[in-house]
Each structure stands twice: as C-alpha cells, then as structure tokens.
Phi, psi and omega in degrees: 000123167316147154359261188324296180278013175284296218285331191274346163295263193358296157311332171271323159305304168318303196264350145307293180333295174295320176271353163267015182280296193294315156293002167283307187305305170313317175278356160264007161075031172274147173325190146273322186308307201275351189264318150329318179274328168315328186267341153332306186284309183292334180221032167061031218244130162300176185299302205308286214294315197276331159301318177289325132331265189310357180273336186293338195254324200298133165236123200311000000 
C-alpha cells in the first residue's frame, strides 16, 4: 500500500478511535476531568495534548 495512504488510514483509525473513547465516557456520564485522565492513560498522551483531544468529541 502507498505511503500516503497507509498514513491517512492510519490516521483516520486513530481519531475514530479517540472519538469513540470520549463517547464511551460520556454515556457512562464520567467528567470531563476523568475522561481527560482516562485518555491519558489509554493512548499515552501528556495533560495538554490529551484535552485537546477529548475537546474535540466532547459534547455538551
């Protein structure tokens, strides 16, 4: 498989991936504080990095 498109599959899993984390947290009502720590942990992410993320799925 070309590169490229190795890296935009790659890429696309990933941010699925992350957003079906943050909506898992969410239908079990976990913070926003506990869903941030969660995605620490789970995809190994500093604090800065892993808000930002999760800010991106989180829904009000």
């Amino acid at each position: 498989m070309c590169e490229g498109i190795k890296f935009i599959v790659d890429q696309r899993a990933r941010e699925a991936g992350h957003k079906n984390f943050v909506e898992a947290y969410q239908i079990l009502n976990q913070s926003l504080k506990d869903t941030i720590a969660g995605f620490m942990k789970q995809f190994d992410m500093k604090s800065e990095e892993a808000e930002q993320e999760v800010k991106k799925y989180w829904k009000n």
